[in-house]
Each structure stands twice: as structure tokens, then as C-alpha cells.
Amino acid sequence: MTQLTLDMILEGEPYASVEPHHMDELSLQEVIVDLNVGSILNCGGHSYPREFWLDLMTRIQDKAKETPNQIPVLYGIDAIHGVTYTDNSTLIPQQIGLACSWDTSMVKSLAETAAYEVRASGIPWNFSPVLDIARDPRWPRFWETFGEDVKLVTDMGSAMVDGYQGSGDEIDSVHVAACLKHFLGYSVTLSGKDRTQAWVPERQLREYFLPGFEEAINRGAKTIMVNSGEMNGIPVHVNPAILTDLLRNELGFQGMVVTDWEDIKYLVSRHKVAATYKEAIKMAVDAGIDMSMVPTDLEFPVLLKELVEEGEIAEARIDESVRRILQLKFDLGLFDAKVPSLDDYPDFASAEARASALEAARASIVMLKNENALPLNGGERLLVVGDNANSLNVLNGGWTRTWQGVDPQYNTPDMPSFLEEVQSLFASVTYMTNDQFLTSRGVSADHVIAFLGETPYTETPGDIEDLYLPGNQIEVIGKLGELTVPTSLILAEGRPRTFGELPEGIDAFILAMLPGDQGGRALVDVLLGEHNPGGHLPFTYPRYPSAHTTYDHKYTDMMHIDFSTNAVNPLYEFGDGLSYTKFEMSDLSLSADTLAVGGTLEVSVVIKNTGELAGSDVIQVYVSDSVATITPSVKRLRAYRKVQLDAGASQEVQFSIPVQDFAFVGIDNEWVVEPGVFGVLIGDMKETLIVK
Ligand code: GLC
């Protein structure tokens, strides 16, 4: 039930292991043999070669064999966009970038590759996916999610779990145990800052925050990590209503629940709901946690044992958690597996894996404006502006080789930054920092690209005081808009930072939501038309910091200062995304105009590529409810399909939508479908359905 961070068995102090990192034999003996610690996580602050990981795992598991029961140690890692802490692994877009693809089968396939490379590192447990939904662009973990919509998060999350775990209860040697996080209600703090208080009424909790977890649990997810925050004044780590009544008794979760980082101790030092560490342990174990991510003290198992000896915690309760942990170790085959050797995984960081990461990076790029500016032909004299333009780190974001992802020394070798890729493919490229551009007088270039956005961050270090783009970037955007030559803005960021209006004078706007190691190549492929962009926003892009609403807002959110109802005025809408070709949709038709509550609606629509180039578009089917006992959203996404069409081709696309999908959580906090008049919307087409 005790999980310690790797630092605890390396030479040196926690967060300050002696370089080059190496095992501290005495600590290993004390942790594994004396204390019988059953789980270890994380790296010692940065990524390692695969050889290091395999040697480490061998030493840990050999030490475990010296214990009476020889129970193998369960190792967990954050491989959240590929195997972040194994050198040279294949790094794919972060979840927000994957969500821009709207392609769940691609997400599943990428997760399979990531699982393979995690196992190739000797590790069987991945703290991924994040199933929180990103309702607040201020939140620093926005980019770790699949966006703001419940259905998209649910579909993508389950695809990722399927990819990580494979099918069936046993998890074989090329799959890993997934970890759904962070259960529950973690992403909507009042302040928009990480791990601060959240108020989430039960109705909203059930309608927006639970479905992604519920579906993934039903798909067999093996583990869950708990939200570090406090919801409605109760830290989730001590809330049996969430961790036992809801998770175990209502959802029937059988797997293992692990705390987040140091969260039992934080009950004393942060939340102040326990006076002592020992009291906090009792509260958390009583609430329903199975394993404590301690992760830097040796007291937890000692205090827990005392609590059992003092009768404060029943041994049967310990057995419950131990059984779940052992079951997971059995399901992962840890009892009979040997630690792999280097050549057991020949496809680690393979060319195919790199190619699929490039495809994913391309699919993650969203083009939001293009007025005859792109694509380019490579012969243009380019001016590239942007302090971040030559950084690979800004394309990967946090959790990249180091926790915060800011240290280039561990970057994957031979991966080009955006600027490097542009320089290798364009004959004439001039580069300017923000300041050089702002102080320059006139530019001699055929096209000017400003590459702006955010530098990497995650968790509390990523908290912000202001949603506007930081530093002098707004001025750069303003000056870019005044140039008379064609201009493009590229934002590489983890959350939609605001900059007010996009100046008319900027001809093209491209969004790169942390596309990963291949992001530089993918962006230049889009600039050159090698890839026809097909990404679509999985979130609403706000125009101003204090004017953000999600697409599934309520009608009252539209109230404006002049009493009109057009206050909802985002810069770009959920689902937006352009292509170098054009698509038209027509002939929306429903299989019926009246259906019973238990019925299924068949929707069909024709999509045509009316442009000159092959490309993809995402058909999005929304349903609106005209009257309901709980205020209805203006619309909810109920189905979608990504469609690839050659120039001139058209296709009839069908959707089957159970009327049950129109349900919402009602007055008594139960899911309900109410008869009434519904709208079925695709693009600017709308048909009406009556549910009896
Ligand atoms: C971190 C994060 C969590 C991560 C865990 C282990 O604090 O909140 O997402 O999986 O600790 O690194």
C-alpha cells in the first residue's frame, strides 16, 4: 500500500539525487526488505536510457525476491504523451493535441505504441489518461485533457485505455495498466489555479465530470488516481461518498485506487482536515484509497501498521486494498515475468512509431484562418519571428524528459524545432526575436511568420494570473497585422491564451496544441501544403479573458450588456477548423420526426469536397433540447465522424443516435430523458425531432 518515488532508493536526497543517478543499496534494502514497500514511481528528475531503466527494474525485482513472500514491486510512470522519461522514446502530441484530431482510432493506436515503449522500459503501469474535462482555459493542466466536451473526452479516454491495456483482464507484455485521473472534479477550481478549491454540485459532477471515468471503468481500466483538490470543502482523498459510495458501490469499480503526490500528508499541511499524519492516514484509508503515493517518507507503512494494531483500522480493510494491489500485479503477470532485456522490444522508437507520431502531429494542427496566404511553395523569402521558434520544448510541453519539460539537454536527438525545420526547407529564412521584430523598421520578406505561444509548464508552476498571452507577444501580433506582406500567426500553447481580436492584417492563423517531437515537421508540412490540415478545436477559444463560455453553455449565458442574447462571442468555436479545400454539407435527414424515449434516431447527411484538394473534415451532430426541467444547454455534441474525401467526391454519412443519449441529469440527480421537441443540428442545417 506504500508507493515511494525513485529518489528514495537512489544515492542522495529526494529531488536531489547524486548524478549520475545510481542505486543506494542501503536504501533499497531498507525500502524493499525492511519496509516491504510494494510500489515505486517516477524518475529521479529526468529521463534515462532504456538500459538504465532495465537495470534498475532488475535490481528492484531481485531485491523483492529476498522478501519472505517474494511479491514483485509495481512500478508506475507518467508516460502521458509517449514514454516521457525514457531517452529517445517516441513522443506524440499531448492529449489536447490528440483531441484536435477527433480521431479515436488513431488515439488507440498511438496508446498501443506508447504501451509497448513503456513495457520496453521494464515498466507495467502508466499514469494516463487524464479524463478531467477542460472547462476553464486558465487551468494549467488544460492541455493534459481531451478538451471541454464530455463525449469527446469519453470517447478519446476509452480509446486510450483500450490502447494501453489491450483486451481482456490479463495485461500482456506489450500492454500496460492504465490509470484514470484525477478522480473527481479536479479541473474546475474557482480560481483556475491547480489544486485550489472547487465547488461542483452533484448534478454537474454526474453530468459533466463522471461520464468519462464511468465509460473507462466499464472498459476495464485497472487503476484510478485521486484528485488532489478539495471539492465542496471536502478533500477528495477523505471523501467516502466519492471514493467508496460512488466509485465502488455505484460504479462497481474493482480496480486499485492510488492517491496523487503526497496527498495524504497534504491533508495536514494544506487542507487542514487532520491534525497529524497518522490521523490523515486513517481518514484516507477509511475513505477508500488502496495505495498512498507517499512518496518521500518512510513513515506511512509504520503508522498504518500501528493504526491496525491499535484497532483504528480493521485488518479486513487492509486485506481489501492488498487484494486489489496483488490482483493488479497478477493481472500484469509480474509474478512470473522476468524484467525484459533490451532486445526483447526491437520496435522501441521504430521508424514506424516515429511515422505515426508525425501523422498524429499533423492531425493535431488546426488552421483557423487562411485568406490566400497558405500554402507556401518553399521559394519564398521568409521572416520567422518568435522567442520560442527555435525550441523543441515548446512543441512538447510539460512532462517531457523532465517534469516541467523545460530542459533541452534531455530532448530527443535529431528532432527539429519549428525554425530548424523551416530553415531546412526554405531557401531564404531570416529570424528575429520578439524584441528585434518590435524594434525593426520594415521587413524585406515575401511572408512573415510569427511563432508565439507558451513555454512548457504543468501543474501548479503553470498557474497564471492573466489569460492574455504573456510578455510582448500581443505587441508582436499587433505589428504583424500592420505589415503589408502576407503574414501568418502560429501559436504553440497548452491552453487558449487570449490576444483580443486577430488583426485583419494577419492572413493566416494556425494553432499547434503541443504536437510533440514531430511538431516542427508537421507545421512545415502544413505551411507547404504537404499536409492538408484537418484539425478541429476540442475547446472554445475565448476572445477575451473574462468572456469565456464553453460551447455547451446555457441560454442565459448569452445575455449581453444591451439585453441582447449575443454575449457568447468566442474568437473560435468548439469544432472549428479549416482545410485547404472546401466542404459542403447538405441533405440532413432524420429517420423519423417522432420517436419514443427508447428509440434510436438515424441521421444522414451528405458531405462534398467542393475544392481542388483531397482533405478531411469532421461532421459534428449536435442536439438541442427546447424545454427541460433542468435548463438545457444550447446544444450538445451527440455524434461525430472524421471523413476523408478526394477533390470533388461526396459521401452520404449515417449516424445512429439512441434517444437515451439525449439524457441529462435531472432534478433528483438521476439521468433522465424527457419527451419534448429536439433540434438535430449539422453545420447550419437543423431538423426537428419530437420525443414522446
Ligand atoms: C503529479 C500529478 C499526477 C501524476 C503524479 C505522479 O503530481 O498530479 O498527474 O501522475 O503526480 O507523477
XYZ file of C-alpha atoms and ligand atoms in Angstrom, residues 3 41-42 76-78 80 85 127-128 130 141 144 179 181-182 186 194-195 225-226 228 259-263 293 399 403 458-459, ligand 1:
44
model
C 4.418 3.881 -3.071
C 7.140 5.553 -9.255
C 8.648 8.269 -11.362
C 4.413 3.342 -12.234
C 5.399 6.179 -14.583
C 3.821 9.214 -16.302
C 1.401 10.760 -20.894
C 11.192 9.507 -19.135
C -0.460 7.152 -15.016
C -2.585 8.008 -18.025
C -6.310 12.282 -17.838
C -3.469 21.197 -16.910
C -3.388 17.267 -20.388
C -4.647 4.940 -14.598
C -7.033 10.584 -13.386
C -7.811 12.660 -11.449
C -10.198 18.288 -10.463
C -4.157 23.984 -9.748
C -5.208 22.178 -6.560
C -5.694 8.216 -9.300
C -7.470 10.574 -6.918
C -5.544 16.238 -5.117
C -3.513 8.789 -4.182
C -1.872 11.613 -6.018
C 1.518 13.025 -4.981
C 1.891 13.300 -1.183
C -1.825 13.958 -0.842
C 1.812 7.879 -3.345
C 6.064 16.024 -18.791
C 8.552 17.113 -15.131
C 2.486 21.610 -15.742
C 0.549 21.643 -12.505
C 1.576 14.506 -10.113
C 0.311 14.620 -10.938
C -0.204 13.296 -11.455
C 0.976 12.370 -11.710
C 1.576 12.056 -10.350
C 2.801 11.133 -10.463
O 1.510 15.371 -9.016
O -0.787 15.290 -10.339
O -0.955 13.557 -12.656
O 0.542 11.173 -12.325
O 1.955 13.237 -9.634
O 3.830 11.792 -11.148
